[in-house]
Each structure stands twice: as C-alpha cells, then as structure tokens.
Short mmCIF file of C-alpha atoms in Angstrom, two decimals:
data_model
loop_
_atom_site.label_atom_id
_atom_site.label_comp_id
_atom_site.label_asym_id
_atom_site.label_seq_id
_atom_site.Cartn_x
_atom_site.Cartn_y
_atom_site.Cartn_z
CA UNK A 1 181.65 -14.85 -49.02
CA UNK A 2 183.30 -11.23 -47.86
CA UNK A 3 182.32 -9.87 -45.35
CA UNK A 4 182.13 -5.99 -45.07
CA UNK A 5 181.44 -3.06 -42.48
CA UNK A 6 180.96 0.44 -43.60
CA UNK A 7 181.32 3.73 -41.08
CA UNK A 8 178.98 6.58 -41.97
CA UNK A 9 175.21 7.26 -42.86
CA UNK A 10 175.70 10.21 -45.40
CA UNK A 11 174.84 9.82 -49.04
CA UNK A 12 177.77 7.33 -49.98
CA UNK A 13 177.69 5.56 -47.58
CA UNK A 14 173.64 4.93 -47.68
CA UNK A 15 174.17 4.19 -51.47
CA UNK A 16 176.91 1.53 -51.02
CA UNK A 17 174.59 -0.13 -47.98
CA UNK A 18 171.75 -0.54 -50.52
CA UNK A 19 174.39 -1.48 -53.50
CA UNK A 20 175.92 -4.31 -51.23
CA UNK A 21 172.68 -5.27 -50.05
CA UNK A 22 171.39 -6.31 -53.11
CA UNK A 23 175.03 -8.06 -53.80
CA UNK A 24 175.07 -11.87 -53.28
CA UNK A 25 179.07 -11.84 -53.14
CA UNK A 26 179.31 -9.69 -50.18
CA UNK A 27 177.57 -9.59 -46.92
CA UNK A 28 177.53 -6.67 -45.37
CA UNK A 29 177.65 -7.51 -41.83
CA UNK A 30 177.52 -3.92 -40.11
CA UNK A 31 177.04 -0.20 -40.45
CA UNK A 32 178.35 2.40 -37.96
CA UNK A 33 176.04 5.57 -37.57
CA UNK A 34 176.46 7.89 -34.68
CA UNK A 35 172.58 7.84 -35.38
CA UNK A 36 171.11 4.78 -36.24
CA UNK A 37 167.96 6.47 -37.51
CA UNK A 38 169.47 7.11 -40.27
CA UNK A 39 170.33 3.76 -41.69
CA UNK A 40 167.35 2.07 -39.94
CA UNK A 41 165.33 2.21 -43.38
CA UNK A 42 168.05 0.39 -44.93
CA UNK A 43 169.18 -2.49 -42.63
CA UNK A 44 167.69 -4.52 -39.62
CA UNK A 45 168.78 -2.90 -36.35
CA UNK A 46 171.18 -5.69 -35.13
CA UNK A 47 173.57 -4.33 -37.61
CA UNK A 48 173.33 -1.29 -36.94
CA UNK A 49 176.37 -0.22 -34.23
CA UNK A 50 176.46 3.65 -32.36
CA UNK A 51 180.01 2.42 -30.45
CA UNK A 52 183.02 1.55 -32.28
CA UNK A 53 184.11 -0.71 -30.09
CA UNK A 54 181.14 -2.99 -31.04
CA UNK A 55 182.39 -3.50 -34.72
CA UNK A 56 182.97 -7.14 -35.37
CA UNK A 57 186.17 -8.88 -37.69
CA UNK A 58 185.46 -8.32 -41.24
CA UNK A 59 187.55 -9.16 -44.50
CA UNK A 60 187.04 -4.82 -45.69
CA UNK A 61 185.88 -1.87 -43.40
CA UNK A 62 184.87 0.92 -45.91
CA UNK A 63 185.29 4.01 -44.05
CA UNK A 64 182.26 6.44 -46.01
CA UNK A 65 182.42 9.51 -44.11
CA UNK A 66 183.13 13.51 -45.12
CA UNK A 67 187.12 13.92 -45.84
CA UNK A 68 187.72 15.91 -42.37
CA UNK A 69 186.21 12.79 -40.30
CA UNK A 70 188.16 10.42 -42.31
CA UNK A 71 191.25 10.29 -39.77
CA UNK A 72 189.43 10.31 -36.55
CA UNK A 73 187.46 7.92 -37.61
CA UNK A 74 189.92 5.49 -39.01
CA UNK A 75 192.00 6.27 -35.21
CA UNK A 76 188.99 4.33 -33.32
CA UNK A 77 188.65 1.12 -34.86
CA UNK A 78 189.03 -1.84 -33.14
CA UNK A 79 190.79 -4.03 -35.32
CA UNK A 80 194.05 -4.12 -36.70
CA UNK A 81 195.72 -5.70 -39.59
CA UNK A 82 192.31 -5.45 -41.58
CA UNK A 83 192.05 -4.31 -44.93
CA UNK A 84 190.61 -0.26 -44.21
CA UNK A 85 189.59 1.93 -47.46
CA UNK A 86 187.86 5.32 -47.21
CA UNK A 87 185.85 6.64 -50.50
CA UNK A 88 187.26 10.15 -50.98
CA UNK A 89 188.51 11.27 -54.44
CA UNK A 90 190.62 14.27 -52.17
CA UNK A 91 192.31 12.26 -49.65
CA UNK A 92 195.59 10.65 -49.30
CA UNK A 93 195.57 6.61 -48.41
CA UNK A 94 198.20 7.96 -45.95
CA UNK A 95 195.40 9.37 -43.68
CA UNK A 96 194.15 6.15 -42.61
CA UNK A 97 195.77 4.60 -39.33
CA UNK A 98 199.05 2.55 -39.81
CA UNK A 99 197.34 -0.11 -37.50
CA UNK A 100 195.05 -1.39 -40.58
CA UNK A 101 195.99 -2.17 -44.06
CA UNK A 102 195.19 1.10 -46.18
CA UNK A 103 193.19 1.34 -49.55
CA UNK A 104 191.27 3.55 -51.58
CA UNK A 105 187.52 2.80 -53.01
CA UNK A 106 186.27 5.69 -54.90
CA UNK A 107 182.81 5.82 -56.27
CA UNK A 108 183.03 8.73 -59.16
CA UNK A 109 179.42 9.74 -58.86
CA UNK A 110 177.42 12.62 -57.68
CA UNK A 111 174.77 11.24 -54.71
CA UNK A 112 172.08 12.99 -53.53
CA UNK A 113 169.91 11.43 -50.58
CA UNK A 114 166.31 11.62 -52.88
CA UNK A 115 167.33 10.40 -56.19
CA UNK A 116 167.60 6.53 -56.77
CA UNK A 117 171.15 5.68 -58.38
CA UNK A 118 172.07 2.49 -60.46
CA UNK A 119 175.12 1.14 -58.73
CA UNK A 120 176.40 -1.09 -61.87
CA UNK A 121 177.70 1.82 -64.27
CA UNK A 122 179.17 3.88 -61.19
CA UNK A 123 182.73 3.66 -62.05
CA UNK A 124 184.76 2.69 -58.73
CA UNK A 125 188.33 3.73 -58.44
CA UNK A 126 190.55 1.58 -56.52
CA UNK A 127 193.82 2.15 -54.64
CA UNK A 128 195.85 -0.72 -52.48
CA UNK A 129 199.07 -1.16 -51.35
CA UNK A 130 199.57 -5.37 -52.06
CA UNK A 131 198.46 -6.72 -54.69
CA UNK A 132 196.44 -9.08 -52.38
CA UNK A 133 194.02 -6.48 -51.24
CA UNK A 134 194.02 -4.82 -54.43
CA UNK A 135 192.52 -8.11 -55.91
CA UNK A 136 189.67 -8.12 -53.23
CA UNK A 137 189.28 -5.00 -53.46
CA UNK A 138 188.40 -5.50 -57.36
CA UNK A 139 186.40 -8.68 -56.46
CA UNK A 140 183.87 -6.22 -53.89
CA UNK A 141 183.73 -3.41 -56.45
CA UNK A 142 183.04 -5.72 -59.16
CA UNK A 143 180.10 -7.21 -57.25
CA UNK A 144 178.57 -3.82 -57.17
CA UNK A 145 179.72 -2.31 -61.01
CA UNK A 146 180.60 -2.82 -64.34
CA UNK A 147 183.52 0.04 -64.33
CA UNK A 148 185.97 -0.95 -61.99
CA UNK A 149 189.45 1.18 -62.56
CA UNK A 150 192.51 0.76 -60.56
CA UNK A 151 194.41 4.23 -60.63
CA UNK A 152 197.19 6.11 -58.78
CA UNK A 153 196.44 8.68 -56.17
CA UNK A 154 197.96 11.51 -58.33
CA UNK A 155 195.29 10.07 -60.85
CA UNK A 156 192.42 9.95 -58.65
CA UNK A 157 193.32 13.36 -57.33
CA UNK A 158 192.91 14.61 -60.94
CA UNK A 159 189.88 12.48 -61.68
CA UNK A 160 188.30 14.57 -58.23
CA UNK A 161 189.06 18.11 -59.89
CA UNK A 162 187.63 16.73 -63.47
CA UNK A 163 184.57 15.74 -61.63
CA UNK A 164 184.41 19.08 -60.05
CA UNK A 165 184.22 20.88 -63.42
CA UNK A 166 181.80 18.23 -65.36
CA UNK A 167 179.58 17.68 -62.66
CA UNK A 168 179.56 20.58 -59.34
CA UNK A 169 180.62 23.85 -62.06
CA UNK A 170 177.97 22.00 -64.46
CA UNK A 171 175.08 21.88 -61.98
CA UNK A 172 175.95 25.65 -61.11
CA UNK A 173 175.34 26.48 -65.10
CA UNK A 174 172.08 24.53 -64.99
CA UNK A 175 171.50 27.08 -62.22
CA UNK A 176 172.09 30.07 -63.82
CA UNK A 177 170.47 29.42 -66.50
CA UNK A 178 167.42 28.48 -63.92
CA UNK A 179 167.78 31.64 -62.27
CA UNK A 180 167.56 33.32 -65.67
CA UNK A 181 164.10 31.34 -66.60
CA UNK A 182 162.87 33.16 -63.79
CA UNK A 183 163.28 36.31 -64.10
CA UNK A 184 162.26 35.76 -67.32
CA UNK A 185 158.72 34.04 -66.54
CA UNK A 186 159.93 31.08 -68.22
CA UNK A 187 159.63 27.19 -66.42
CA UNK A 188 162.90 25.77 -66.15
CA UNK A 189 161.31 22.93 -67.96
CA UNK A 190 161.86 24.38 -71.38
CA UNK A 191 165.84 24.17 -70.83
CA UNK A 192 165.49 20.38 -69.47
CA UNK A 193 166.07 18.69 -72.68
CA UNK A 194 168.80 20.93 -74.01
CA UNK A 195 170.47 20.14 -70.84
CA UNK A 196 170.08 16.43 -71.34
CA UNK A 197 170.74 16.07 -74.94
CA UNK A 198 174.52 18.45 -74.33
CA UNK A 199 175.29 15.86 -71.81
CA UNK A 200 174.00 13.14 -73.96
CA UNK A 201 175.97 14.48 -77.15
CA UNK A 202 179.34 13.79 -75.45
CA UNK A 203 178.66 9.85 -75.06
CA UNK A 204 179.29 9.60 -78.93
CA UNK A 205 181.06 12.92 -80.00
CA UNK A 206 184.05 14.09 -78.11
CA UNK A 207 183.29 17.81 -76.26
CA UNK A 208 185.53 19.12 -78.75
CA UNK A 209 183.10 17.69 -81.95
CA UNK A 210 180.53 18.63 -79.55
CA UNK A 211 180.87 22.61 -78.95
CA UNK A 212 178.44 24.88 -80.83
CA UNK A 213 177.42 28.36 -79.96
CA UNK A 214 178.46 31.94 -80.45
CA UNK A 215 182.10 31.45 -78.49
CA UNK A 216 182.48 28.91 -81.04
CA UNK A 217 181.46 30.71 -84.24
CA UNK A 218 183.12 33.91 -82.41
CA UNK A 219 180.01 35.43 -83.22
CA UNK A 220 181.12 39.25 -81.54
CA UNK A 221 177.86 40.53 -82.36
CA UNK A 222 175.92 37.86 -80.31
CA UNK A 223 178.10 38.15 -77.26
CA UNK A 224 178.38 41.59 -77.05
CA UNK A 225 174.58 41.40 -77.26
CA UNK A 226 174.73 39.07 -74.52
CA UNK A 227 177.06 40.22 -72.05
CA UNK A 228 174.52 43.29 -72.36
CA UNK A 229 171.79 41.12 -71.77
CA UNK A 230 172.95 40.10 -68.29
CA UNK A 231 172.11 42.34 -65.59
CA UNK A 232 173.54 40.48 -62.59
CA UNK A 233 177.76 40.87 -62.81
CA UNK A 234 178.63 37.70 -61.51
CA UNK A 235 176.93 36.08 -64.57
CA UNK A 236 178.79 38.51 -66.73
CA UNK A 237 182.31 37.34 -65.02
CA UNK A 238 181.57 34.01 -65.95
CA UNK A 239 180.04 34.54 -69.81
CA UNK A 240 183.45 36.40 -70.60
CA UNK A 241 185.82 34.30 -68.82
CA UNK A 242 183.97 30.90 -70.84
CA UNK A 243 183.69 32.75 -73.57
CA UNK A 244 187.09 33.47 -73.82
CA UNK A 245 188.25 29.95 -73.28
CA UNK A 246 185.86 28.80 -75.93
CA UNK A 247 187.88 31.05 -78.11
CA UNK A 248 191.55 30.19 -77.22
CA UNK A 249 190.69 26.99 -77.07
CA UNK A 250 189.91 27.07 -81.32
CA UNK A 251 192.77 29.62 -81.68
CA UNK A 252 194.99 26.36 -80.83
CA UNK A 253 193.11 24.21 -83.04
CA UNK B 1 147.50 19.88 -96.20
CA UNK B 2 150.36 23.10 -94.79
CA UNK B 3 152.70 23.56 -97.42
CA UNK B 4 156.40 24.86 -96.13
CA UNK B 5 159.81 25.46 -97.86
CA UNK B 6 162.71 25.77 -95.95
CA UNK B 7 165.85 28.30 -96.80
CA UNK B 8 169.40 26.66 -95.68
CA UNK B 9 171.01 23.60 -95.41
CA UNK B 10 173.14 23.73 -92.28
CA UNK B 11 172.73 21.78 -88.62
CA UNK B 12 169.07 23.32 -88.08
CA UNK B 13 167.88 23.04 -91.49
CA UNK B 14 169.03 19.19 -92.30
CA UNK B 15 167.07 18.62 -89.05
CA UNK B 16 164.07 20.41 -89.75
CA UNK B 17 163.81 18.47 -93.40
CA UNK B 18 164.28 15.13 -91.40
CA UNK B 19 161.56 16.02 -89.07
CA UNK B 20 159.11 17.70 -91.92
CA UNK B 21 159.36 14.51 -94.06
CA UNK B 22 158.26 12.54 -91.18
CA UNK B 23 154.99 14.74 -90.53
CA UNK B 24 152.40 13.69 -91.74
CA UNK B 25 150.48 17.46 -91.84
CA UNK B 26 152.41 19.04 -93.94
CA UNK B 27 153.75 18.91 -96.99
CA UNK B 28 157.65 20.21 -97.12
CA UNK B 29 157.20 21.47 -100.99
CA UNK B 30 160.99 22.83 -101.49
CA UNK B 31 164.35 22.85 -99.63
CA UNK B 32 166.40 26.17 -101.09
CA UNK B 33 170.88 24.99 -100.17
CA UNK B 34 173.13 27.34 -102.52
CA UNK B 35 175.07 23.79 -102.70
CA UNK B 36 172.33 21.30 -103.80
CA UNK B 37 174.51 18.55 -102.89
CA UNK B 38 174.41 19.46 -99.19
CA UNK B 39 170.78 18.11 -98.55
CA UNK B 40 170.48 15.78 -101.62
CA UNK B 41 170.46 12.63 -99.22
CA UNK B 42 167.49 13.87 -97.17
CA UNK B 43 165.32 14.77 -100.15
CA UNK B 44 164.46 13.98 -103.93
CA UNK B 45 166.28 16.52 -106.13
CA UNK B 46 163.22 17.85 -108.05
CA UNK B 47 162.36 19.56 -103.89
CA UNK B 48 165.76 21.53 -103.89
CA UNK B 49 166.33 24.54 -105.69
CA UNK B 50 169.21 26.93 -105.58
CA UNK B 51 167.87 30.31 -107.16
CA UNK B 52 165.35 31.92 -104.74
CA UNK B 53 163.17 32.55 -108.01
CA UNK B 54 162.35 29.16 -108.40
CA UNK B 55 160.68 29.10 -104.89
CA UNK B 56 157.19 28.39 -105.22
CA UNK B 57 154.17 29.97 -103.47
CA UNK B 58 153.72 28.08 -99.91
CA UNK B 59 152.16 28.95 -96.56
CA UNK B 60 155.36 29.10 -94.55
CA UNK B 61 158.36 30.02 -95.51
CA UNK B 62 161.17 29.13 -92.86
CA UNK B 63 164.68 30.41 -93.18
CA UNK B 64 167.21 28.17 -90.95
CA UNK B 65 170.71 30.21 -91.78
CA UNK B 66 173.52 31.63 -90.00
CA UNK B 67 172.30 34.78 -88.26
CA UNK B 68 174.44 36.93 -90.04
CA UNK B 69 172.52 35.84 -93.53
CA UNK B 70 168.72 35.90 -92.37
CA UNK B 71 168.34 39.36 -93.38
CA UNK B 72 170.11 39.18 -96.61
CA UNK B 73 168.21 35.81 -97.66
CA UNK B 74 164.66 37.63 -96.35
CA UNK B 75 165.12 40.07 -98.88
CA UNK B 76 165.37 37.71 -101.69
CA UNK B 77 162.17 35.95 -101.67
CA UNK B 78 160.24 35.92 -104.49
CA UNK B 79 156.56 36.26 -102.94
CA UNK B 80 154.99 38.67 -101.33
CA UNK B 81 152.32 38.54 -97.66
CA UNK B 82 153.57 35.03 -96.81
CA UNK B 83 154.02 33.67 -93.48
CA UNK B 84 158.28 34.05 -93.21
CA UNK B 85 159.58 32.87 -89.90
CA UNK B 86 163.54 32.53 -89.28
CA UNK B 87 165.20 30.10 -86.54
CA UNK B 88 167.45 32.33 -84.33
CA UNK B 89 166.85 32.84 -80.57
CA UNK B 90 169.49 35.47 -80.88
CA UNK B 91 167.83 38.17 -84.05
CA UNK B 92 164.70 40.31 -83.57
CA UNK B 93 161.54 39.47 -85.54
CA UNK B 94 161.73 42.64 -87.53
CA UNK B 95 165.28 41.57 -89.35
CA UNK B 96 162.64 40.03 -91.60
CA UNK B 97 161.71 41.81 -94.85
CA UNK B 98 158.76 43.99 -94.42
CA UNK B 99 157.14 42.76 -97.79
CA UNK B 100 155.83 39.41 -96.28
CA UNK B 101 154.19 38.45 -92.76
CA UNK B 102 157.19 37.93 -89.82
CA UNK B 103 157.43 35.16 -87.32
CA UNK B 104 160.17 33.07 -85.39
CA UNK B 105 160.45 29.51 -84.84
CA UNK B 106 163.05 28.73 -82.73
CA UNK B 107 163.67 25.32 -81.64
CA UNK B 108 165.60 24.75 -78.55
CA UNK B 109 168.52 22.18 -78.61
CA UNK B 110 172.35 21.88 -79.97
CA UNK B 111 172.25 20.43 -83.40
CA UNK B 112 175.31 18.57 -84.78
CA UNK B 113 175.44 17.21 -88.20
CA UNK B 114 176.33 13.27 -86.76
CA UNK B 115 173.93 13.11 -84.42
CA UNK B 116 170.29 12.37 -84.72
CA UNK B 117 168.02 13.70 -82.36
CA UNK B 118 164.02 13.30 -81.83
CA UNK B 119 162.04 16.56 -82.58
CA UNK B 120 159.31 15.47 -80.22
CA UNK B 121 161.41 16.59 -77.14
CA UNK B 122 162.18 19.67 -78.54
CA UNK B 123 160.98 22.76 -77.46
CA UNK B 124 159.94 25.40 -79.94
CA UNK B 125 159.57 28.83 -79.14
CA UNK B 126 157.30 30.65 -81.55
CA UNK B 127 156.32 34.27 -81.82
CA UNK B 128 154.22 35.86 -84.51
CA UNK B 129 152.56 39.32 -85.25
CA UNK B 130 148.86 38.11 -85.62
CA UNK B 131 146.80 35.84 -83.81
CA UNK B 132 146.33 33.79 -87.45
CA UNK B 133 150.23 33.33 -87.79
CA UNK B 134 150.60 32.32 -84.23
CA UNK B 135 148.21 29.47 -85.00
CA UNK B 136 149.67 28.24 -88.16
CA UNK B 137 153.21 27.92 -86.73
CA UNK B 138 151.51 26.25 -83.63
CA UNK B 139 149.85 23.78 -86.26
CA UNK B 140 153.31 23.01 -87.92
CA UNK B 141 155.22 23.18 -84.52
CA UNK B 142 152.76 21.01 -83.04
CA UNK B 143 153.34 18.29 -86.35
CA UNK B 144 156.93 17.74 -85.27
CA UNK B 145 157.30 18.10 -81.50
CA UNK B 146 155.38 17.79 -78.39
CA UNK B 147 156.84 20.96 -76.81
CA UNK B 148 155.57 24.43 -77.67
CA UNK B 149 156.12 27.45 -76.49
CA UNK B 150 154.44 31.40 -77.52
CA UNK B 151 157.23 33.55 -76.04
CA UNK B 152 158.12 37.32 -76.27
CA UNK B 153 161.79 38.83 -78.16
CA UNK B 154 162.80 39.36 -74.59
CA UNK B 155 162.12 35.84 -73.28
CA UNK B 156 163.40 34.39 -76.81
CA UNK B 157 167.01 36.19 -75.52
CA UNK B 158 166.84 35.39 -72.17
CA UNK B 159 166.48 31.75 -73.45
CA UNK B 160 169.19 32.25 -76.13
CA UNK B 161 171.38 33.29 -72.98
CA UNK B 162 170.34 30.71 -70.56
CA UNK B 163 171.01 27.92 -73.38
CA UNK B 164 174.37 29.37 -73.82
CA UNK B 165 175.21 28.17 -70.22
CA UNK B 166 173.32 25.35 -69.89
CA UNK B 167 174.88 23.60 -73.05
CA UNK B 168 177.98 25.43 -74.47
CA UNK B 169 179.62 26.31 -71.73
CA UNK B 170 178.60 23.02 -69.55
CA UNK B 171 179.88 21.48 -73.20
CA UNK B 172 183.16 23.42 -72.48
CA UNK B 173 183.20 22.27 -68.67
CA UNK B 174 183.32 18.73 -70.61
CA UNK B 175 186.20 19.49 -72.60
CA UNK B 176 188.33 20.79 -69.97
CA UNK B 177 187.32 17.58 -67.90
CA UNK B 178 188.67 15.66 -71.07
CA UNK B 179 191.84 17.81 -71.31
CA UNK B 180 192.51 16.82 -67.47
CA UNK B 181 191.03 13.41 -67.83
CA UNK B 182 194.48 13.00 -70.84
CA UNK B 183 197.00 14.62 -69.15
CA UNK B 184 196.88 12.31 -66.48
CA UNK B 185 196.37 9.33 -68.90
CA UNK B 186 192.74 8.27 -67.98
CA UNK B 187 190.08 7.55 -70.58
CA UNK B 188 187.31 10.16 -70.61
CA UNK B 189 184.91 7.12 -70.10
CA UNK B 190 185.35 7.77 -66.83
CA UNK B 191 183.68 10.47 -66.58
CA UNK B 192 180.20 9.92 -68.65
CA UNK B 193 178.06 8.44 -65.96
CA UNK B 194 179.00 11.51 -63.62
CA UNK B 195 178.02 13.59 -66.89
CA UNK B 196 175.17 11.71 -67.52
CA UNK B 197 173.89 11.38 -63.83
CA UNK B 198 174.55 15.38 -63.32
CA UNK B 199 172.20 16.16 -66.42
CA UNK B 200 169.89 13.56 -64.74
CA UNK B 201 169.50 14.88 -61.77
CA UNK B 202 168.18 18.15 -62.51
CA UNK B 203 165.34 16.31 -64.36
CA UNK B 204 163.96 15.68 -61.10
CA UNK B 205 165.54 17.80 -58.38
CA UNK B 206 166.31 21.41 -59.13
CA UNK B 207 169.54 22.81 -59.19
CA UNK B 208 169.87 24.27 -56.22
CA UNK B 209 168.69 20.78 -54.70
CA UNK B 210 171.49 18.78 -56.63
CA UNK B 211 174.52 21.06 -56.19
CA UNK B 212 177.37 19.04 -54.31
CA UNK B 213 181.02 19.22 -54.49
CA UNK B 214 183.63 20.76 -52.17
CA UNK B 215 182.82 24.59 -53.29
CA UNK B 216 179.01 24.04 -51.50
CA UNK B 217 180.44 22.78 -48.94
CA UNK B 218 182.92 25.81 -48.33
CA UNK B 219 185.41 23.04 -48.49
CA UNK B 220 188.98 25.45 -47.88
CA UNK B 221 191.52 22.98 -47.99
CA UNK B 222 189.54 20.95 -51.02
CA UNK B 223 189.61 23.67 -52.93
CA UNK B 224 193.38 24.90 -52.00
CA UNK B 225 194.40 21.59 -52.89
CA UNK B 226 192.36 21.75 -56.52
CA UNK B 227 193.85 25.17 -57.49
CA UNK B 228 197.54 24.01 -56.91
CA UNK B 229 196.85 20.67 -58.61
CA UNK B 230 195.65 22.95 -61.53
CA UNK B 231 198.52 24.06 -64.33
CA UNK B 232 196.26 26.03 -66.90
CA UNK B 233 196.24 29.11 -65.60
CA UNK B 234 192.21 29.74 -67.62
CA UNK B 235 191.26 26.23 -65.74
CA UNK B 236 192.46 27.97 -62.26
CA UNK B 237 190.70 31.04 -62.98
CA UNK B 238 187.71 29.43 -64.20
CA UNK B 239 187.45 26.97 -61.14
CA UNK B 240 188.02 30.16 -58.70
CA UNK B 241 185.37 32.03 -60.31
CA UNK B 242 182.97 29.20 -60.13
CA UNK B 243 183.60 28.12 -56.72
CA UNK B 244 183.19 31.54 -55.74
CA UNK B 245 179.60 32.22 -57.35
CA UNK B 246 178.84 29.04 -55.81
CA UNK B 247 179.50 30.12 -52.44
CA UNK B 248 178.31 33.31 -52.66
CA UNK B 249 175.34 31.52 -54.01
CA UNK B 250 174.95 29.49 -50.94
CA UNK B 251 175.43 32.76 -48.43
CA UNK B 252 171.89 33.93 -50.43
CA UNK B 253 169.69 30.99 -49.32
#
C-alpha cells in the first residue's frame, strides 16, 4: 500500500482527494488545508491537518496548490528525503525544495469545483528525477487513470500552452458566441450541440479533416458580411485575426 | 404523406437524404446531384435526376448547395407556387426565385462527409413567409429532429456568426493545439479529454462559469512565459489577443 498526503483544497487538489479515495492502491493518509472546511465534505476530520508541522511520513506528498504558492509551500514541510511532486503544467521541478526528492504529476484537465469529473481518462503527466520514483510515480497515477504519460518539462511546458488554446481560448469562443445569443434573443441552448459535436468531430478526424466554414471555403462575401455583422470591435479583432489563420493555414496546404 | 425533393449532393444534402429516408412522414420523392454518382449509395437511382426538368411536382422543395449557387439553382425549377426553402444561415430568404413560395431551413451543426451524425440533436432554424409554410417545414423539421427553432434573417446571422466561433474557429484552436502538440513530439491524444471535457462543461455550467486558465486569472508571468515559449508569430498574436479579451472580459463582471 502507498501512502500519500496532498497540500491544498482548490479544485485539483479536491479532485485528486476524491480520485484517491476511491483508489484501493493508495491510501491517502492526509490533506493540508489552511481551512479545513473545505475538504471536510471529502474526508473524516482526523486527516485533515491546518499546521504543517503535523504532516506525518508518507511514500508521495503531492503538493496541489496555485503555481505562486508552490515554493513556499514546498519550503515548510517537515520531512526530508521524501518523494515531493506539485501538479502544475507551468512550473519548473526546480521550484520544489532540495530537501525532498522532486517530481512532477500533471493532471491535463480543466476542473471546476461543481462539475463531477471521471478521474480514469484524465491523462496524468509525470516528471521524476530516478527512475525509482518515476516508477511509483506511474504505479499512483495508474491507480487513478488509464492515460498515464511520462514527458520532459520542455514537453509539459508545451502541453500547458496547447491546453491553453484547446481548452481556456475555446471556452472564451463558446462565450462569444453566448454573448452573441443574447443580444440576439436566442438561448444559448441552440449552439450546445454544435459545440459538442466540433469537439466530438476531432476524436476521429484530425482538426485539419475537421475545419469547415467560410475561412475555409475563403468565402469573401460571407466574411465581409460578417465582420459587418459584429458590432462590438473586440469580436471583430478576433474574427479577422482567425480568419486569417484559417486562410494561411490552407495557403500552405 | 409530405412529399420533398432535395437540390445538391454535398455535406448538408447527403445528410438530409440519410435523415429523410429514415422518416417515416415523408416521402423524399427525388434527389437532383449534377453528378448522379455522388448520392447513388444513399438512394435507388430511379430518385436521382440530373436535369431540373425532370423534377416532379412535390410539397417542398429544399435546395442544400453552396451559397454562391442557391440563387442560380432557384431559378431553374420547373414548378411554379411551391414551398422552396434553401439551407444557408448566411443568404437572405428573398435570394429565392419569386415564382414559387420562399422559406429557410437551416440546420445547425458542421457536416463532414465521414462522419455520421444524429439529426435528432440538431437544431433547425426555420423561417417562412406565411403562417401555412411555417407549419409545413415545422411538420418535416419536426420528422427528423427534436430541435426546432422559428427565427428571424437577423437571428439566422447572428447564429451563422456565433457558429462560426463556436465550431470553426474553436476547430482551428484544435489544430494549432495539434501543430504544438507535433512539434514537441506528443500525440494529440493527449489532448481529447481536455477537448472533450471543455465542450462538456458548458453543457452544464455557462461559459463564463467554466472559464479557467492563467489569462482569468491575470496570471503575468504564466502568460510571459507562454508568449516566449511561442515561435509562430499568428499563434503569439492569437494567444495575446485572446488573453486580452479574456481579461478585459473579467474587468466587466
């Protein structure tokens, strides 16, 4: 059996406590919050710690906080010589504190606290510096998913900005195109499954097989139409400059 | 029994005849394709014509062609008074020919040739010029999906606009997330469940609800870091202008 701690209460780190909960490889021995209300719908208070120095010996401390808190956080444990990951697609390994062993364990998923996540097809991106710890690392992360990855920094660095443009710039589109519903008098409900089916599309077809629409066709007539169409110049910025790259891009087909 | 012949044989139309042949309401009397062969898999070859004076008399007449041909193909009908809708969410109504009865039915989605998709989730947006037409293409709308819509020119645009970001350039988002996802030699399979889950969130939460990333956060040095990992100069200038509307988004609330 491993036994794990994990620092934090945000939204990774209260979807890895109910992931390794359920795991019957792993127990999950404690959680630091600075405020154990947050993880006391999750766990039984006893292992729930407010004081660092309270953390017990555990095989893997998984350090699930926001990027700046990383560091300072890592500073204050009381352990040394234990294998210490944090879960941040931005940050270095190097940030963690030289006391500890350092590694990387990278959920690439978007987590919001109100929406119910399946753990298993979450790939997890791993980073070690033995190949002892990168092989328990892989044994946790496999208890938890089916898509376990072990990648570089400069790769996981590059899978972060990826992520940025398929899922944060995405979510902004679904936005605007919200924001246009309304002033339109239209439900947002009508775009729903054109929105699922574009992401659905790309499981089978690659996003180059994929693209259709008047950047595409270079249909001048329909964008020019467009660009017209849209009163607020922000969303103008952004239909040209897409546009535009939908076009180069098939000039260098 | 509604009788219906359909004018095209491109990504809308092949659907269209897939979905028609499954109704059980009406009757899909003739395909018109200039190239027979083109839909000759989807129906028997005594249904598809490729003069327009072979088209018999039918209640609705539904031309699903490139924009740029609706007008050109309205002309050449060989009846007179019928119901004659076209597909676009881009063209006006009146781009139909005056001599028969003018409608749209514009169903909401991307359509690629390899990839089947189920009508019933499909919106369709319909707009007519009597009460009588409006209910007939409700009846046929109605036969093949559960979503229907009676919508204005102007909201048909605005839709036609919205869709654009929602699904070709998210699509495009997708494809530069591929492009980075290769140059650093990772699979694209990494990224579908944060594709997937990103489309899936906005099922339930809105937009606004489910944005994350560093650019909501007003993360500085995230975003630093991003734009000097980035070599493209259209993916730098695309991620600026996206991080910025999403911050100036933020400053709104």
């Amino acid at each position: 059996m491993i036994t794990i701690s994990i620092i934090g209460s945000g939204n990774v780190a209260q979807h890895l406590i109910q992931a390794f909960t359920k795991s019957e490889n792993i127990r999950l021995l404690q959680v630091y919050s600075r405020t154990k209300n947050n993880v006391t719908h999750l766990l039984d208070l006893d292992c729930i710690v407010d004081d660092f120095e309270n953390l017990l010996p555990v095989d893997l401390c998984i350090i699930a906080v926001s990027d700046d808190a990383i560091a300072k956080v890592a500073a204050q444990l009381p352990f040394k010589n234990t294998l210490v990951v944090h879960t941040s697609g931005a940050k270095s390994l190097d940030i963690l504190n030289h006391d500890n062993r350092k590694g990387v364990f990278y959920p690439l998923q978007t987590f919001s606290k109100n929406k119910a996540i399946d753990f298993k097809t979450i790939p997890i991106c791993l980073e070690a510096t033995t190949i002892a710890d990168m092989l328990l690392l892989k044994k946790v992360a496999h208890s938890i998913s089916e898509s376990v990855y072990e990648i570089n920094s400069q790769q996981r660095k590059s899978l972060h900005v990826a992520a940025v443009f398929v899922c944060n710039f995405t979510n902004h589109l679904y936005q605007i195109g919200a924001e246009i519903c309304k002033e339109n008098e239209l439900s947002f409900e009508i775009l729903k499954p054109l929105i699922a089916e574009t992401a659905q599309k790309v499981m089978t077809l690659s996003p180059q097989e994929a693209q259709t629409g008047p950047a595409k066709r270079n249909d001048a007539e329909t964008i020019a139409s467009h660009i017209h169409f849209l009163s607020h110049e922000n969303q103008k910025n952004i239909y040209q400059l897409l546009t535009q790259s939908i076009i180069d891009n098939g000039k260098k087909l």
